[in-house]
Short mmCIF file of C-alpha atoms in Angstrom, two decimals:
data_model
loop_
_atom_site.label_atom_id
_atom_site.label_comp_id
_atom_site.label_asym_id
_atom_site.label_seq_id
_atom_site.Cartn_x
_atom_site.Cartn_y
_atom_site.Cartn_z
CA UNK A 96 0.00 0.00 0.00
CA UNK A 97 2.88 2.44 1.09
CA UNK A 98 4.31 1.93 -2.57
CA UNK A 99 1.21 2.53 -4.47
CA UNK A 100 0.09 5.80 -2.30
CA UNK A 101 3.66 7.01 -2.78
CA UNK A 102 3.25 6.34 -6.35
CA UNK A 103 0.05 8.43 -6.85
CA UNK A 104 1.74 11.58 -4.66
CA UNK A 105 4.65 11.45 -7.48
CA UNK A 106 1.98 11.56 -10.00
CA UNK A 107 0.06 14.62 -8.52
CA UNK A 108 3.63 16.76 -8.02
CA UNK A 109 4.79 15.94 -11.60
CA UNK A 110 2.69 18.54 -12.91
CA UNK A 111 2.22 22.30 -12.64
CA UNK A 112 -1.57 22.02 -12.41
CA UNK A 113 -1.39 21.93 -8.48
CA UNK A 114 0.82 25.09 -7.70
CA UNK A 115 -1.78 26.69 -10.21
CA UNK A 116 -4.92 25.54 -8.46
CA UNK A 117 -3.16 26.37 -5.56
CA UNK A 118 -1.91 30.14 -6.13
CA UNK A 119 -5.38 30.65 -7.75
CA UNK A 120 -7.02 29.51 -4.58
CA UNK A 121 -5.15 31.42 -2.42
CA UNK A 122 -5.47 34.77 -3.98
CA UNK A 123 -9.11 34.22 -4.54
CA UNK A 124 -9.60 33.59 -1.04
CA UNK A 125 -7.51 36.55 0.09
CA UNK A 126 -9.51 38.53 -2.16
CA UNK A 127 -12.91 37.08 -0.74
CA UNK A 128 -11.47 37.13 2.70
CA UNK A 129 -10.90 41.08 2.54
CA UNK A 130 -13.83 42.44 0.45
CA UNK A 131 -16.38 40.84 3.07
CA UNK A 132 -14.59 42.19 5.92
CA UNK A 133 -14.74 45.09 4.38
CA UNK A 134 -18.30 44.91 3.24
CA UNK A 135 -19.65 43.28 6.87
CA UNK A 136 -17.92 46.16 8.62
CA UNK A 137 -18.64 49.23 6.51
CA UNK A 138 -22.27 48.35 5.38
CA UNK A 139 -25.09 50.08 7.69
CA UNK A 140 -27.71 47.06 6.49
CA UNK A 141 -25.21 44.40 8.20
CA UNK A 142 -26.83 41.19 9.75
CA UNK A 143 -27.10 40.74 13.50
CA UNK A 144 -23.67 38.57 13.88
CA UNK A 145 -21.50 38.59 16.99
CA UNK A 146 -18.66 40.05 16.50
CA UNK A 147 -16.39 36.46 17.26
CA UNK A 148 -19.05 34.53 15.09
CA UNK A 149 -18.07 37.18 11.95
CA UNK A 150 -14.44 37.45 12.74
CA UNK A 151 -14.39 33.31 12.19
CA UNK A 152 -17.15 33.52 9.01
CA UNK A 153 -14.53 35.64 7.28
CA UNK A 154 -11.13 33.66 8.70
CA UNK A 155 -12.71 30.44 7.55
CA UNK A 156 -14.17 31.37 3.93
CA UNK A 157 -12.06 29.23 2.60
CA UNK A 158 -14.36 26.59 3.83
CA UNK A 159 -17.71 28.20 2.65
CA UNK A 160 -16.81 29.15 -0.86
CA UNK A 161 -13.54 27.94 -1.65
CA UNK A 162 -13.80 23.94 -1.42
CA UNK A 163 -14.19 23.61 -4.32
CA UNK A 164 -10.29 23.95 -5.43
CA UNK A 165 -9.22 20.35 -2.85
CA UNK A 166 -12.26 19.05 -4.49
CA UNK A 167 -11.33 19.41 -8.20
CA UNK A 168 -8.20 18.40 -7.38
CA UNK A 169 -8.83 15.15 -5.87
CA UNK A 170 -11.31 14.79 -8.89
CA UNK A 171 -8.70 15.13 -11.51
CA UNK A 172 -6.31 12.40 -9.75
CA UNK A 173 -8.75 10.03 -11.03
CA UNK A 174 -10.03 11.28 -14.29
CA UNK A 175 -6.81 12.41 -15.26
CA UNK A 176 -5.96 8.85 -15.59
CA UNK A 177 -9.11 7.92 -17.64
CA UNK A 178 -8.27 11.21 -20.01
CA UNK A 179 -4.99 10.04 -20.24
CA UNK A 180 -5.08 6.40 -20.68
CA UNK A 181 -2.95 6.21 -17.77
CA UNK A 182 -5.09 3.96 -15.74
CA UNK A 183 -4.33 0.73 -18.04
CA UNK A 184 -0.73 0.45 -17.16
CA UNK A 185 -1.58 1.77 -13.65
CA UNK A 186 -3.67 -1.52 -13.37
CA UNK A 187 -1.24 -3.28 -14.73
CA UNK A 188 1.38 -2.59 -12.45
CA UNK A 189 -1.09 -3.58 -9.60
CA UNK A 190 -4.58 -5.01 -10.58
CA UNK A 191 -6.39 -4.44 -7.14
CA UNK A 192 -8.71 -1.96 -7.60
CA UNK A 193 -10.00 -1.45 -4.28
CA UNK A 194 -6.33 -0.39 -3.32
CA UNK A 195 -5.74 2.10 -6.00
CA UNK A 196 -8.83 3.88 -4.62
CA UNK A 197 -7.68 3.47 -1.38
CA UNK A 198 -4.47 4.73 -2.76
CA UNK A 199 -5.30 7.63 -4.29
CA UNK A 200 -7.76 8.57 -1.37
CA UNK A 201 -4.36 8.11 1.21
CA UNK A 202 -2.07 10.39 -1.69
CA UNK A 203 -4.93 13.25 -1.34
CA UNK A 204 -5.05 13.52 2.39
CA UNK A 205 -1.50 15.64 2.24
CA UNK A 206 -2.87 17.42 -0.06
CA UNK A 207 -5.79 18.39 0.81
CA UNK A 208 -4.06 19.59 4.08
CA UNK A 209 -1.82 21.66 1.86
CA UNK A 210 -4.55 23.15 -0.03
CA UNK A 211 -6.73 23.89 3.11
CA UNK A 212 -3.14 25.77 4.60
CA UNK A 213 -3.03 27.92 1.61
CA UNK A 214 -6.95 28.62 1.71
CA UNK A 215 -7.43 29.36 5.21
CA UNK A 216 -3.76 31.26 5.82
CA UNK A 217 -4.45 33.46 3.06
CA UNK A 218 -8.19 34.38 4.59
CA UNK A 219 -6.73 35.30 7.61
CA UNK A 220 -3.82 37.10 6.51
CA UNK A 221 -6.34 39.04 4.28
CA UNK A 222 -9.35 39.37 6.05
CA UNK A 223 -7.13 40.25 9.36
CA UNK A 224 -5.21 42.74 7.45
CA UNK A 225 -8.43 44.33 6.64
CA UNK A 226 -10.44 44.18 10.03
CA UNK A 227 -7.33 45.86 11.29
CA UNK A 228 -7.06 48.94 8.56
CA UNK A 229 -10.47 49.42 9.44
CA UNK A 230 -9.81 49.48 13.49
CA UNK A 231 -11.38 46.31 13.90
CA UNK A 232 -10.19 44.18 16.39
CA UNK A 233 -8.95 41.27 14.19
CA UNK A 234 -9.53 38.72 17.40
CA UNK A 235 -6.73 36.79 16.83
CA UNK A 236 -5.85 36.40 20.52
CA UNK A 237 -9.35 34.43 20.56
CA UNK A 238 -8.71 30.25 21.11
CA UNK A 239 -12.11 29.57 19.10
CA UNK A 240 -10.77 31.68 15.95
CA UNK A 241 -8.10 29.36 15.82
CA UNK A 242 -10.06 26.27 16.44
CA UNK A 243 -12.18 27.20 13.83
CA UNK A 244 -8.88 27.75 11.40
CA UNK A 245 -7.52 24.44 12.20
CA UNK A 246 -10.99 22.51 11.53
CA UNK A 247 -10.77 24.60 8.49
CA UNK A 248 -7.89 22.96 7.23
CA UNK A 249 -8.87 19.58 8.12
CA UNK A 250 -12.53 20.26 6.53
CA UNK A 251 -10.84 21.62 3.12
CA UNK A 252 -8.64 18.39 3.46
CA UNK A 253 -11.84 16.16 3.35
CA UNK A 254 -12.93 18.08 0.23
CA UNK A 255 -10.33 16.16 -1.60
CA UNK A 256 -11.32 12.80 -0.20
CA UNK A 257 -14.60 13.42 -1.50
CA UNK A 258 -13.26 14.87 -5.18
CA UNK A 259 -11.18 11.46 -5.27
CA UNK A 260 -14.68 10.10 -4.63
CA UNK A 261 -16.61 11.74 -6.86
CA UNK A 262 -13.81 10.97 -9.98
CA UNK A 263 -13.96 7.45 -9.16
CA UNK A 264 -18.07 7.47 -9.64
CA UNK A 265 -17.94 9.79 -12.37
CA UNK A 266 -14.71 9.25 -14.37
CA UNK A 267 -15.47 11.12 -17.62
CA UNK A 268 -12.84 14.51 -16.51
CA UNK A 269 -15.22 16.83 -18.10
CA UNK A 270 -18.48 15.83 -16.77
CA UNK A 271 -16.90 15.16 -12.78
CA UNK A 272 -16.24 18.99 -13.07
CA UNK A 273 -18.59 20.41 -14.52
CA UNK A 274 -21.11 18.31 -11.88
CA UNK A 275 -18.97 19.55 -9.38
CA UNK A 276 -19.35 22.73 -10.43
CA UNK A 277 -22.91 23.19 -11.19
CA UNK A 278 -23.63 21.42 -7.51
CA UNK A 279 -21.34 23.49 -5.37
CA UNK A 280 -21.75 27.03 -6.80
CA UNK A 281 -25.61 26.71 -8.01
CA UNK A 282 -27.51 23.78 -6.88
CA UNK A 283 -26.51 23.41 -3.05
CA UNK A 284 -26.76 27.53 -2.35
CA UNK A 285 -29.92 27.58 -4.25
CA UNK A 286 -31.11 24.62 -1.84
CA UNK A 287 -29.95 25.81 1.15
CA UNK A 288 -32.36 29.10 0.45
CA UNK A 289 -35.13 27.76 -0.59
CA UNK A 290 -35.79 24.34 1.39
CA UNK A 291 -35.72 26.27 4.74
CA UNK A 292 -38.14 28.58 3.21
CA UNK A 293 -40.62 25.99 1.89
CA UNK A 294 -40.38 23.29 4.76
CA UNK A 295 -39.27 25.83 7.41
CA UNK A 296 -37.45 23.56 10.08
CA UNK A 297 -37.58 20.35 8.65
CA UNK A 298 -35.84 21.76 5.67
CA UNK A 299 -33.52 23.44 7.28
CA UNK A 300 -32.40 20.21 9.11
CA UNK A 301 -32.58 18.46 5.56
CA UNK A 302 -29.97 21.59 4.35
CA UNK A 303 -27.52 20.89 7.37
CA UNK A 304 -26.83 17.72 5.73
CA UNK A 305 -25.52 19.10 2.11
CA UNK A 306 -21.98 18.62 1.74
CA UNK A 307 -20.95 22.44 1.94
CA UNK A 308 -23.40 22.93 4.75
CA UNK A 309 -21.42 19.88 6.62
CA UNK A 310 -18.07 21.63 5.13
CA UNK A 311 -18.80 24.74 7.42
CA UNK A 312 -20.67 23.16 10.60
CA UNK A 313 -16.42 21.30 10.71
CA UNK A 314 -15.53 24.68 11.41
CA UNK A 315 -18.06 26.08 13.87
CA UNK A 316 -18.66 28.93 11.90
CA UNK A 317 -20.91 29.61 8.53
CA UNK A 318 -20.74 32.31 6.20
CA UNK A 319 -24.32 31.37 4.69
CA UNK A 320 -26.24 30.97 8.05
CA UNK A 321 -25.16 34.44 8.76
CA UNK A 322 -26.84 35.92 6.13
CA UNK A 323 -29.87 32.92 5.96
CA UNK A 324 -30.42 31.50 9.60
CA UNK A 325 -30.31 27.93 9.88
CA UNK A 326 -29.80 24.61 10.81
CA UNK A 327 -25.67 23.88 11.38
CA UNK A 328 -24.21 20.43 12.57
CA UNK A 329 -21.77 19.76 15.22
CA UNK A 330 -18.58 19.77 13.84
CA UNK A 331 -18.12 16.09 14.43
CA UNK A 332 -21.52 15.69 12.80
CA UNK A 333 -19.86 17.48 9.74
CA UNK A 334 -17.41 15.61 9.35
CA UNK A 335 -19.03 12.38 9.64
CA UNK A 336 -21.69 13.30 6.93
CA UNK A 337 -18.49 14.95 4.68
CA UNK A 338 -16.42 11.69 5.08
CA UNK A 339 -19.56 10.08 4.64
CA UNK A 340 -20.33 11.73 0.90
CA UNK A 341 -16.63 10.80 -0.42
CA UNK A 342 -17.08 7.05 1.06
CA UNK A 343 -20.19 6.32 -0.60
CA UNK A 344 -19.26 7.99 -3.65
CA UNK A 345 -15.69 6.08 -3.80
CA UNK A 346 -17.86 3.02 -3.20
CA UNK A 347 -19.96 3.40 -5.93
CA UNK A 348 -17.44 4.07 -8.31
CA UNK A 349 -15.87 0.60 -6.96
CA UNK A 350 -19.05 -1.10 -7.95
CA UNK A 351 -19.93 0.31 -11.43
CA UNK A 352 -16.80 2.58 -13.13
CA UNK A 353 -13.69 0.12 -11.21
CA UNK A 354 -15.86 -2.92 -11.65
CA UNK A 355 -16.27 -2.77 -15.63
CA UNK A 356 -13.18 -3.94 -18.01
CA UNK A 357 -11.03 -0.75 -18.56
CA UNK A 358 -8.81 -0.55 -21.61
#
């Protein structure tokens, strides 16, 4: 097992594509990070948040908006291979495909823990920076801001489990994004508003349960309940129902995609 998860890190840092994702991510976070600490603080129409409870909605953005970069990453170490034709020799070299899966889900662990670092450092550093130009005490003297940060990383870390997941039920490279896309950044936010608002608390328990809803209860702290009260897991809660979604989806890839001949 060592050998093959050693193998599939070697395959994700022979390209460039993960220092891309990964610069992009952080300045797009840093960016986010700042402009709603900015906005939150200077806008007279701002919701009723606690001041700790906004402080760690801004540090941990990363988590409410940006999961998607660990995500697509751990999606392309599988459909890369498919694109590529890389997954014939791959098999080759060791036929069980239960362990590759395993693998590949081991090899995107460090990953996503280096992904969730850049995310989450770069929200603080921005959204700090800001709260501070704007005489805002930043809070980070505060134990639960840092809690929150940490179960940030881990959270954005369990993104990529789930992207491995998701490319090993959906291998087509083009259709695993664009489904991840079109879920993350329309379909879930979209649900989240309007199932509260149609089944008031029974949807908004049925909401909690969405994979970025169970993204941000890891942290403690969520940027969408503080503009749409609802419904948040524990964080343990979170990440049982996270790790849950990139299990079952790893498991049905095992059964239909890593079942079928491949060549």
């Amino acid at each position: 097992m060592s050998t093959a998860v050693s193998t599939e890190m070697r395959k994700f840092f022979s390209t460039r594509l993960w220092w891309v994702l990964l610069l992009v991510m952080a300045g797009y976070m840093a960016f986010l990070a700042a402009v709603l600490a900015f906005s939150l603080v200077e806008s007279p129409e701002q919701p009723t948040v606690e001041p700790l409870d906004l402080v760690r909605s801004i540090y941990t953005v990363a988590t409410s908006l940006g999961y998607v970069f660990p995500a697509i990453v751990g999606t392309l170490a599988v459909t890369s291979e498919f694109r590529h034709r890389t997954i014939v020799p791959t098999l080759l070299a060791d036929p069980s495909r239960t362990r590759l899966i395993t693998a590949k889900m081991i090899a995107a662990a460090p990953i996503g823990v280096l992904f969730g670092l850049a995310g989450t450092v770069a929200c603080i550093g921005a959204g700090a920076g800001m709260l501070a130009a704007l005489d805002v005490d930043p809070m980070l003297g505060e134990p639960e801001v840092w809690r929150s940060a940490a179960l940030s990383v881990v959270a954005l870390t369990v993104w990529a489990l789930v992207g491995v997941g998701l490319g090993t039920a959906l291998p087509n490279q083009v259709a695993s994004i664009v489904t991840l896309l079109a879920f993350t950044q329309f379909v879930e936010p979209i649900a989240r508003m309007a199932l509260p608002a149609l089944l008031d608390d029974a949807g908004a328990r049925v909401a909690s349960y969405l994979p970025g809803a169970a993204g941000e209860a890891m942290t403690g702290a969520s940027l969408f309940n503080a503009f749409a009260p609802g419904g948040i897991l524990e964080w343990w809660q979170g990440a049982l129902v996270l790790v849950g979604y990139g299990l079952l989806f790893a498991v049905v890839g095992r059964l239909t995609t890593f079942r079928r001949d491949i060549g």
